[in-house]
Structure formats: C-alpha cells, structure tokens
mmCIF file of C-alpha atoms in Angstrom:
data_model
loop_
_atom_site.group_PDB
_atom_site.id
_atom_site.type_symbol
_atom_site.label_atom_id
_atom_site.label_comp_id
_atom_site.label_asym_id
_atom_site.label_seq_id
_atom_site.Cartn_x
_atom_site.Cartn_y
_atom_site.Cartn_z
ATOM 1 C CA MET Q 1375 38.470 83.556 93.656
ATOM 2 C CA GLN Q 1376 40.153 86.462 92.284
ATOM 3 C CA LEU Q 1377 38.581 89.777 91.113
ATOM 4 C CA ASN Q 1378 38.052 90.507 87.105
ATOM 5 C CA LEU Q 1379 40.254 93.248 86.773
ATOM 6 C CA THR Q 1380 41.354 95.686 84.570
ATOM 7 C CA LYS Q 1381 44.078 98.196 86.212
ATOM 8 C CA PRO Q 1382 45.420 97.308 90.164
ATOM 9 C CA ILE Q 1383 43.163 98.381 92.653
ATOM 10 C CA CYS Q 1384 44.634 99.954 95.705
ATOM 11 C CA PHE Q 1385 43.135 98.956 99.274
ATOM 12 C CA PHE Q 1386 43.654 101.346 102.146
ATOM 13 C CA ASP Q 1387 42.932 102.479 105.216
ATOM 14 C CA LEU Q 1388 43.563 105.653 107.721
ATOM 15 C CA GLU Q 1389 44.071 105.917 111.307
ATOM 16 C CA THR Q 1390 43.660 109.489 112.015
ATOM 17 C CA THR Q 1391 43.526 112.313 114.455
ATOM 18 C CA GLY Q 1392 39.757 112.443 114.311
ATOM 19 C CA ILE Q 1393 37.223 112.824 111.848
ATOM 20 C CA ASN Q 1394 37.581 115.984 110.208
ATOM 21 C CA ILE Q 1395 38.375 115.709 106.817
ATOM 22 C CA THR Q 1396 39.573 119.577 106.584
ATOM 23 C CA HIS Q 1397 41.470 119.619 110.203
ATOM 24 C CA ASP Q 1398 42.822 115.873 111.018
ATOM 25 C CA ARG Q 1399 45.679 114.281 110.278
ATOM 26 C CA ILE Q 1400 46.509 110.638 109.174
ATOM 27 C CA VAL Q 1401 48.916 108.848 111.643
ATOM 28 C CA GLU Q 1402 48.844 105.838 109.854
ATOM 29 C CA ILE Q 1403 48.032 103.940 106.365
ATOM 30 C CA SER Q 1404 48.034 101.057 104.789
ATOM 31 C CA ILE Q 1405 47.747 99.832 101.324
ATOM 32 C CA LEU Q 1406 47.213 96.861 99.504
ATOM 33 C CA LYS Q 1407 48.023 96.760 96.163
ATOM 34 C CA VAL Q 1408 45.884 93.919 93.918
ATOM 35 C CA PHE Q 1409 47.186 93.495 90.321
ATOM 36 C CA PRO Q 1410 44.900 92.308 87.329
ATOM 37 C CA ASN Q 1411 46.986 89.048 87.557
ATOM 38 C CA GLY Q 1412 46.063 88.558 91.252
ATOM 39 C CA THR Q 1413 49.828 88.995 92.406
ATOM 40 C CA GLN Q 1414 50.091 91.844 95.443
ATOM 41 C CA GLU Q 1415 52.123 94.219 97.659
ATOM 42 C CA SER Q 1416 51.215 95.760 100.749
ATOM 43 C CA LYS Q 1417 52.850 99.014 103.016
ATOM 44 C CA THR Q 1418 51.758 100.292 105.799
ATOM 45 C CA TRP Q 1419 53.456 103.427 107.095
ATOM 46 C CA LEU Q 1420 53.523 104.880 110.849
ATOM 47 C CA VAL Q 1421 52.700 109.252 110.271
ATOM 48 C CA ASN Q 1422 53.825 112.412 112.428
ATOM 49 C CA PRO Q 1423 50.587 114.208 112.409
ATOM 50 C CA GLU Q 1424 52.169 117.365 113.852
ATOM 51 C CA MET Q 1425 49.051 117.653 116.205
ATOM 52 C CA GLU Q 1426 48.292 116.242 119.179
ATOM 53 C CA ILE Q 1427 46.227 112.911 118.942
ATOM 54 C CA PRO Q 1428 43.062 113.473 121.434
ATOM 55 C CA LYS Q 1429 42.773 110.478 124.068
ATOM 56 C CA GLU Q 1430 39.949 109.397 123.044
ATOM 57 C CA VAL Q 1431 41.129 108.519 119.661
ATOM 58 C CA ILE Q 1432 44.232 106.893 121.183
ATOM 59 C CA GLU Q 1433 41.639 104.109 122.658
ATOM 60 C CA ILE Q 1434 40.251 103.676 119.406
ATOM 61 C CA HIS Q 1435 43.323 103.019 117.209
ATOM 62 C CA GLY Q 1436 45.890 102.507 120.038
ATOM 63 C CA ILE Q 1437 48.451 105.042 117.987
ATOM 64 C CA SER Q 1438 50.048 107.533 121.010
ATOM 65 C CA ASN Q 1439 51.433 110.658 120.286
ATOM 66 C CA GLU Q 1440 54.899 109.198 121.825
ATOM 67 C CA LYS Q 1441 54.467 106.546 119.222
ATOM 68 C CA VAL Q 1442 54.269 108.553 115.814
ATOM 69 C CA ALA Q 1443 56.610 111.443 117.572
ATOM 70 C CA ASN Q 1444 60.117 110.283 115.783
ATOM 71 C CA GLU Q 1445 57.615 108.865 112.419
ATOM 72 C CA PRO Q 1446 58.062 111.039 109.015
ATOM 73 C CA THR Q 1447 55.089 113.733 108.182
ATOM 74 C CA PHE Q 1448 52.946 113.005 105.893
ATOM 75 C CA LYS Q 1449 54.333 115.637 103.451
ATOM 76 C CA VAL Q 1450 58.209 113.507 103.708
ATOM 77 C CA LEU Q 1451 55.965 110.166 103.070
ATOM 78 C CA ALA Q 1452 53.649 111.892 100.108
ATOM 79 C CA LYS Q 1453 55.731 110.375 96.660
ATOM 80 C CA ASP Q 1454 56.073 107.388 98.268
ATOM 81 C CA ILE Q 1455 52.819 107.119 98.715
ATOM 82 C CA TYR Q 1456 51.406 108.732 96.019
ATOM 83 C CA ASN Q 1457 53.451 106.741 93.371
ATOM 84 C CA MET Q 1458 51.932 102.886 95.058
ATOM 85 C CA ILE Q 1459 48.302 104.533 94.015
ATOM 86 C CA LYS Q 1460 48.966 106.454 90.737
ATOM 87 C CA ASP Q 1461 47.924 104.240 88.157
ATOM 88 C CA SER Q 1462 45.030 102.472 90.651
ATOM 89 C CA ASP Q 1463 41.487 102.442 91.355
ATOM 90 C CA LEU Q 1464 41.202 102.479 95.011
ATOM 91 C CA GLY Q 1465 39.037 100.434 97.688
ATOM 92 C CA GLY Q 1466 38.150 100.622 101.319
ATOM 93 C CA PHE Q 1467 35.586 100.492 103.746
ATOM 94 C CA ASN Q 1468 33.716 103.992 104.055
ATOM 95 C CA SER Q 1469 36.321 105.613 102.017
ATOM 96 C CA ASN Q 1470 34.233 107.577 99.793
ATOM 97 C CA ARG Q 1471 32.917 109.477 102.446
ATOM 98 C CA PHE Q 1472 36.309 109.625 104.433
ATOM 99 C CA ASP Q 1473 39.081 107.915 103.439
ATOM 100 C CA ILE Q 1474 39.679 109.147 99.824
ATOM 101 C CA PRO Q 1475 38.682 113.024 100.856
ATOM 102 C CA LEU Q 1476 41.046 113.102 103.933
ATOM 103 C CA LEU Q 1477 43.937 111.172 101.448
ATOM 104 C CA ALA Q 1478 43.159 113.995 99.124
ATOM 105 C CA GLU Q 1479 43.295 116.632 101.729
ATOM 106 C CA GLU Q 1480 47.157 115.790 102.951
ATOM 107 C CA MET Q 1481 47.971 114.968 99.296
ATOM 108 C CA LEU Q 1482 47.167 118.507 97.893
ATOM 109 C CA ARG Q 1483 48.799 120.069 101.603
ATOM 110 C CA ALA Q 1484 51.809 118.385 100.341
ATOM 111 C CA ASP Q 1485 51.805 120.099 96.655
ATOM 112 C CA ILE Q 1486 50.940 117.112 94.820
ATOM 113 C CA ASP Q 1487 48.110 117.401 92.439
ATOM 114 C CA PHE Q 1488 45.595 114.500 93.667
ATOM 115 C CA ASP Q 1489 42.702 113.708 91.903
ATOM 116 C CA MET Q 1490 40.238 110.910 90.596
ATOM 117 C CA LYS Q 1491 39.402 111.688 87.478
ATOM 118 C CA ASN Q 1492 41.225 108.877 85.942
ATOM 119 C CA ARG Q 1493 40.247 106.447 88.775
ATOM 120 C CA LEU Q 1494 37.616 104.821 89.906
ATOM 121 C CA SER Q 1495 36.393 103.910 93.721
ATOM 122 C CA VAL Q 1496 34.860 100.724 95.340
ATOM 123 C CA ASP Q 1497 33.663 101.543 98.649
ATOM 124 C CA VAL Q 1498 32.663 98.232 100.488
ATOM 125 C CA GLN Q 1499 31.191 99.232 103.165
ATOM 126 C CA THR Q 1500 28.566 101.354 100.630
ATOM 127 C CA ILE Q 1501 28.101 97.547 99.013
ATOM 128 C CA PHE Q 1502 27.628 95.967 102.300
ATOM 129 C CA HIS Q 1503 24.365 98.759 103.249
ATOM 130 C CA LYS Q 1504 22.958 97.803 100.927
ATOM 131 C CA MET Q 1505 23.213 94.369 101.135
ATOM 132 C CA GLU Q 1506 23.682 93.766 104.890
ATOM 133 C CA GLN Q 1507 22.982 96.625 106.730
ATOM 134 C CA ARG Q 1508 26.257 95.888 109.412
ATOM 135 C CA THR Q 1509 29.762 97.112 110.422
ATOM 136 C CA LEU Q 1510 33.225 95.695 108.850
ATOM 137 C CA SER Q 1511 34.026 93.197 111.813
ATOM 138 C CA ALA Q 1512 30.433 91.854 111.414
ATOM 139 C CA ALA Q 1513 30.939 92.084 107.557
ATOM 140 C CA TYR Q 1514 34.147 89.865 107.668
ATOM 141 C CA LYS Q 1515 32.465 87.240 110.006
ATOM 142 C CA PHE Q 1516 29.389 87.335 107.696
ATOM 143 C CA TYR Q 1517 31.337 86.796 104.558
ATOM 144 C CA CYS Q 1518 34.346 85.468 105.549
ATOM 145 C CA ASN Q 1519 33.241 83.522 108.916
ATOM 146 C CA LYS Q 1520 36.364 84.432 110.535
ATOM 147 C CA ASN Q 1521 36.759 86.907 113.341
ATOM 148 C CA LEU Q 1522 38.373 90.546 112.961
ATOM 149 C CA GLU Q 1523 41.487 90.368 114.969
ATOM 150 C CA GLY Q 1524 43.051 93.904 115.837
ATOM 151 C CA ALA Q 1525 40.331 95.729 114.263
ATOM 152 C CA HIS Q 1526 40.984 99.295 113.577
ATOM 153 C CA SER Q 1527 44.819 98.855 113.160
ATOM 154 C CA ALA Q 1528 44.976 99.761 109.847
ATOM 155 C CA GLU Q 1529 46.771 96.690 107.951
ATOM 156 C CA ALA Q 1530 44.461 94.384 109.866
ATOM 157 C CA ASP Q 1531 41.135 96.451 108.593
ATOM 158 C CA THR Q 1532 42.734 96.937 105.125
ATOM 159 C CA ASN Q 1533 42.935 93.412 104.482
ATOM 160 C CA ALA Q 1534 39.389 92.681 105.932
ATOM 161 C CA THR Q 1535 38.050 95.221 103.366
ATOM 162 C CA TYR Q 1536 39.959 92.938 100.396
ATOM 163 C CA GLU Q 1537 39.029 89.898 101.400
ATOM 164 C CA VAL Q 1538 35.233 90.938 102.230
ATOM 165 C CA LEU Q 1539 34.724 92.937 98.702
ATOM 166 C CA LYS Q 1540 36.027 89.246 96.806
ATOM 167 C CA ALA Q 1541 33.254 87.367 99.212
ATOM 168 C CA GLN Q 1542 30.417 89.788 98.550
ATOM 169 C CA VAL Q 1543 31.507 89.466 94.559
ATOM 170 C CA SER Q 1544 31.395 85.636 95.254
ATOM 171 C CA ARG Q 1545 27.785 85.686 97.176
ATOM 172 C CA TYR Q 1546 26.088 87.968 95.224
ATOM 173 C CA ASP Q 1547 24.922 87.001 91.453
ATOM 174 C CA GLU Q 1548 23.503 90.707 90.710
ATOM 175 C CA LEU Q 1549 27.408 91.943 91.599
ATOM 176 C CA GLU Q 1550 29.211 92.080 88.136
ATOM 177 C CA ASN Q 1551 33.590 91.234 88.847
ATOM 178 C CA ASN Q 1552 34.428 94.161 87.249
ATOM 179 C CA THR Q 1553 35.909 97.661 89.134
ATOM 180 C CA LYS Q 1554 33.510 100.250 86.836
ATOM 181 C CA PHE Q 1555 30.097 97.820 88.000
ATOM 182 C CA LEU Q 1556 31.732 97.963 91.843
ATOM 183 C CA ALA Q 1557 32.603 101.520 91.632
ATOM 184 C CA GLU Q 1558 29.042 102.705 90.510
ATOM 185 C CA PHE Q 1559 27.456 100.316 92.389
ATOM 186 C CA SER Q 1560 29.357 101.450 95.869
ATOM 187 C CA SER Q 1561 28.555 105.025 94.857
ATOM 188 C CA ARG Q 1562 25.911 107.478 96.259
ATOM 189 C CA LYS Q 1563 25.011 110.588 95.305
ATOM 190 C CA LYS Q 1564 27.766 112.015 92.962
ATOM 191 C CA PHE Q 1565 29.451 115.616 93.868
ATOM 192 C CA ALA Q 1566 31.842 116.642 91.943
ATOM 193 C CA ASP Q 1567 34.094 117.481 94.906
ATOM 194 C CA PHE Q 1568 34.652 115.131 97.844
ATOM 195 C CA ALA Q 1569 32.979 116.715 100.643
ATOM 196 C CA GLY Q 1570 29.979 117.209 98.830
ATOM 197 C CA PHE Q 1571 29.536 121.297 98.198
ATOM 198 C CA ILE Q 1572 29.467 120.743 94.800
ATOM 199 C CA SER Q 1573 26.757 118.536 92.986
ATOM 200 C CA TYR Q 1574 25.721 117.541 89.682
ATOM 201 C CA ASN Q 1575 22.408 118.623 88.319
ATOM 202 C CA LYS Q 1576 19.981 116.185 85.546
ATOM 203 C CA ASN Q 1577 22.278 117.658 83.215
ATOM 204 C CA GLY Q 1578 25.354 116.694 84.968
ATOM 205 C CA ASP Q 1579 26.605 120.662 85.330
ATOM 206 C CA GLU Q 1580 27.835 121.742 88.759
ATOM 207 C CA CYS Q 1581 25.647 123.376 91.093
ATOM 208 C CA PHE Q 1582 26.463 124.462 94.875
ATOM 209 C CA SER Q 1583 24.434 122.025 97.276
ATOM 210 C CA PHE Q 1584 24.859 124.612 100.124
ATOM 211 C CA GLY Q 1585 24.141 127.659 101.408
ATOM 212 C CA LYS Q 1586 22.394 130.752 99.768
ATOM 213 C CA HIS Q 1587 22.998 129.489 96.551
ATOM 214 C CA LYS Q 1588 22.102 125.915 96.737
ATOM 215 C CA GLY Q 1589 20.787 124.298 93.620
ATOM 216 C CA LYS Q 1590 22.423 127.339 91.391
ATOM 217 C CA LEU Q 1591 24.748 126.283 88.654
ATOM 218 C CA VAL Q 1592 28.649 127.085 89.902
ATOM 219 C CA THR Q 1593 29.792 129.135 86.796
ATOM 220 C CA GLU Q 1594 26.131 130.859 86.796
ATOM 221 C CA VAL Q 1595 26.789 131.944 90.267
ATOM 222 C CA LEU Q 1596 30.748 133.037 90.008
ATOM 223 C CA GLU Q 1597 30.149 135.390 86.859
ATOM 224 C CA LYS Q 1598 27.270 137.366 88.682
ATOM 225 C CA GLU Q 1599 28.728 137.629 92.311
ATOM 226 C CA PRO Q 1600 32.744 137.347 91.704
ATOM 227 C CA GLY Q 1601 33.456 138.104 95.608
ATOM 228 C CA TYR Q 1602 31.920 134.796 96.222
ATOM 229 C CA PHE Q 1603 34.979 132.838 94.564
ATOM 230 C CA GLY Q 1604 36.974 135.092 96.944
ATOM 231 C CA TRP Q 1605 34.917 134.592 99.978
ATOM 232 C CA LEU Q 1606 35.068 130.216 98.897
ATOM 233 C CA LEU Q 1607 38.812 130.015 98.649
ATOM 234 C CA ASN Q 1608 39.479 132.242 101.986
ATOM 235 C CA ALA Q 1609 36.887 130.117 103.745
ATOM 236 C CA ASP Q 1610 37.241 126.995 106.013
ATOM 237 C CA PHE Q 1611 36.453 124.684 102.987
ATOM 238 C CA PRO Q 1612 38.706 121.694 102.114
ATOM 239 C CA LEU Q 1613 41.360 122.153 99.590
ATOM 240 C CA TYR Q 1614 39.795 119.442 97.270
ATOM 241 C CA THR Q 1615 36.693 121.754 96.940
ATOM 242 C CA LYS Q 1616 38.689 124.913 96.535
ATOM 243 C CA LYS Q 1617 40.462 123.185 93.550
ATOM 244 C CA ILE Q 1618 36.967 122.313 92.109
ATOM 245 C CA LEU Q 1619 35.797 125.232 91.934
ATOM 246 C CA THR Q 1620 39.100 127.152 90.732
ATOM 247 C CA ALA Q 1621 39.308 124.340 87.739
ATOM 248 C CA ILE Q 1622 35.066 125.053 86.751
ATOM 249 C CA LYS Q 1623 36.374 128.856 86.856
ATOM 250 C CA LEU Q 1624 39.052 128.395 84.603
ATOM 251 C CA ARG Q 1625 37.171 126.493 82.833
ATOM 252 C CA SER Q 1626 34.290 128.877 82.345
ATOM 253 C CA PHE Q 1627 37.065 131.499 81.323
ATOM 254 C CA ASN Q 1628 38.728 129.462 78.690
ATOM 255 C CA ASN Q 1629 35.507 128.411 77.371
ATOM 256 C CA LYS Q 1630 34.326 132.359 76.804
ATOM 257 C CA LEU Q 1631 38.021 132.808 75.352
ATOM 258 C CA GLY Q 1632 37.310 129.962 72.800
#
C-alpha cells in the first residue's frame, strides 16, 4: 500500500554523539523523502560533529571519530539538508522527543530558522507503543516479518521506519491513511517547544512547565519579572526553546502596541 499524502514526508534518522539535545551533535543523518505520487528519493550524510564521540556511543552505532574526521560539519551540510525537508512533513522513530529537537538545535546553530509551524510530524514509535509496546527491531519483525539488518545505522533505521508505518496503517483499521491523523495520533502532550519547557493550558496559552513558575502563563511571568527572560536566554536551555520564548515576548509586545 501507499501512504495517502497531501505533501511530501521526510522520514529521517540521526546517529549522534549522545542523547543530550542541547550539547550532543549529529554524526550521521539519513533522509527518505516520499512524495504523494509514491516516488522516493534518499540521501545519507556522515557529519563531523566537531567533538569527541564517546567510546560507549561508538559501540552502539559503529561510527568512529576517525570515520568522520574528514567529513563536512553540519553547518556546511545544513542548507542541503534543509532544502530536502523544507516542503515536507517529518516522520521518524522517537522523532518527536529526540530527532526533531536535536535537528532543530543543529539547524539553529547553523543560522537556519527551522521550525515546525507549517509541517506535521508522525512519530512511528508512539504509534507502535500505543499499539504493541516494542522496539524498532521488534516492530520491523512484527509488522513486516523481516529481521532488521544493520540496526543503528541511520539508513537501515530510516527505511525500516517507513516500512513499519505503511504496515501499521494497513494493519489497524482505526488508523486513518493521512498524515494529519497520524501526526495527531503519534503526538504526546502538546508543547510549544520541543524540549517540553513550555506547555499549553486548556485555553491554548503557553505556560512554563518547570521551576518556580510552573503552570503560570509565560506572558504574565515575563511582564511581571522581566529579568527572568534574560536569565532564560543566558541559561543552558535549547536554542529552540529560547526562540519560542523570544517569539512569545515579541508577540506580547506587538499586541500591546496594537
């Protein structure tokens, strides 16, 4: 079967130096772009992370420091990667909680204004966990009856993710074959940022979800305590979280002028 798409969707997977969204870097990215007519294009890049890849991480994905030493940095590759995904929704395995947030950090560090405002994200892991509670290798075996050869290589994981999603849509009658439904079904609690520091209340207003102002409206906190905004921008928060906070502050300022 083919996915029912209204725009392209890019399935992607990252291999990285670790799991810290703020500090770790990409060492490999693979993208499989699927168009509404069913045609596909794919690309895989090795990336010099400009930092040491820990030994325990190398043991997982097999990408050594020597292997990426002469590869381009993400900043060099960023425009090509962005051009491939800019017109597309995104899909991945645990992508809402890890791959998309880390990709956003890398893009912002490369001075590309990446956001998700006009795109949907389908997290195949969330669909899988809601339905079966397994891992990607088990999902591939369960849904596709195939063994995942080369697990933890970005290309193998990317292709397996695409195959699993198609099989999920085919298997479960309650899953609608359209990206909007799959994005909503695979989403968790709604956050304004990727890292979960800014959530939405029942009225759809942004609130802090951490610290002394947890549950309070961002606009009210920034108005009553202006110094808190400066502290947030200088603290060790993800760049995308800072981008969202700045946008909220500017929107509040413009509303007052209006």
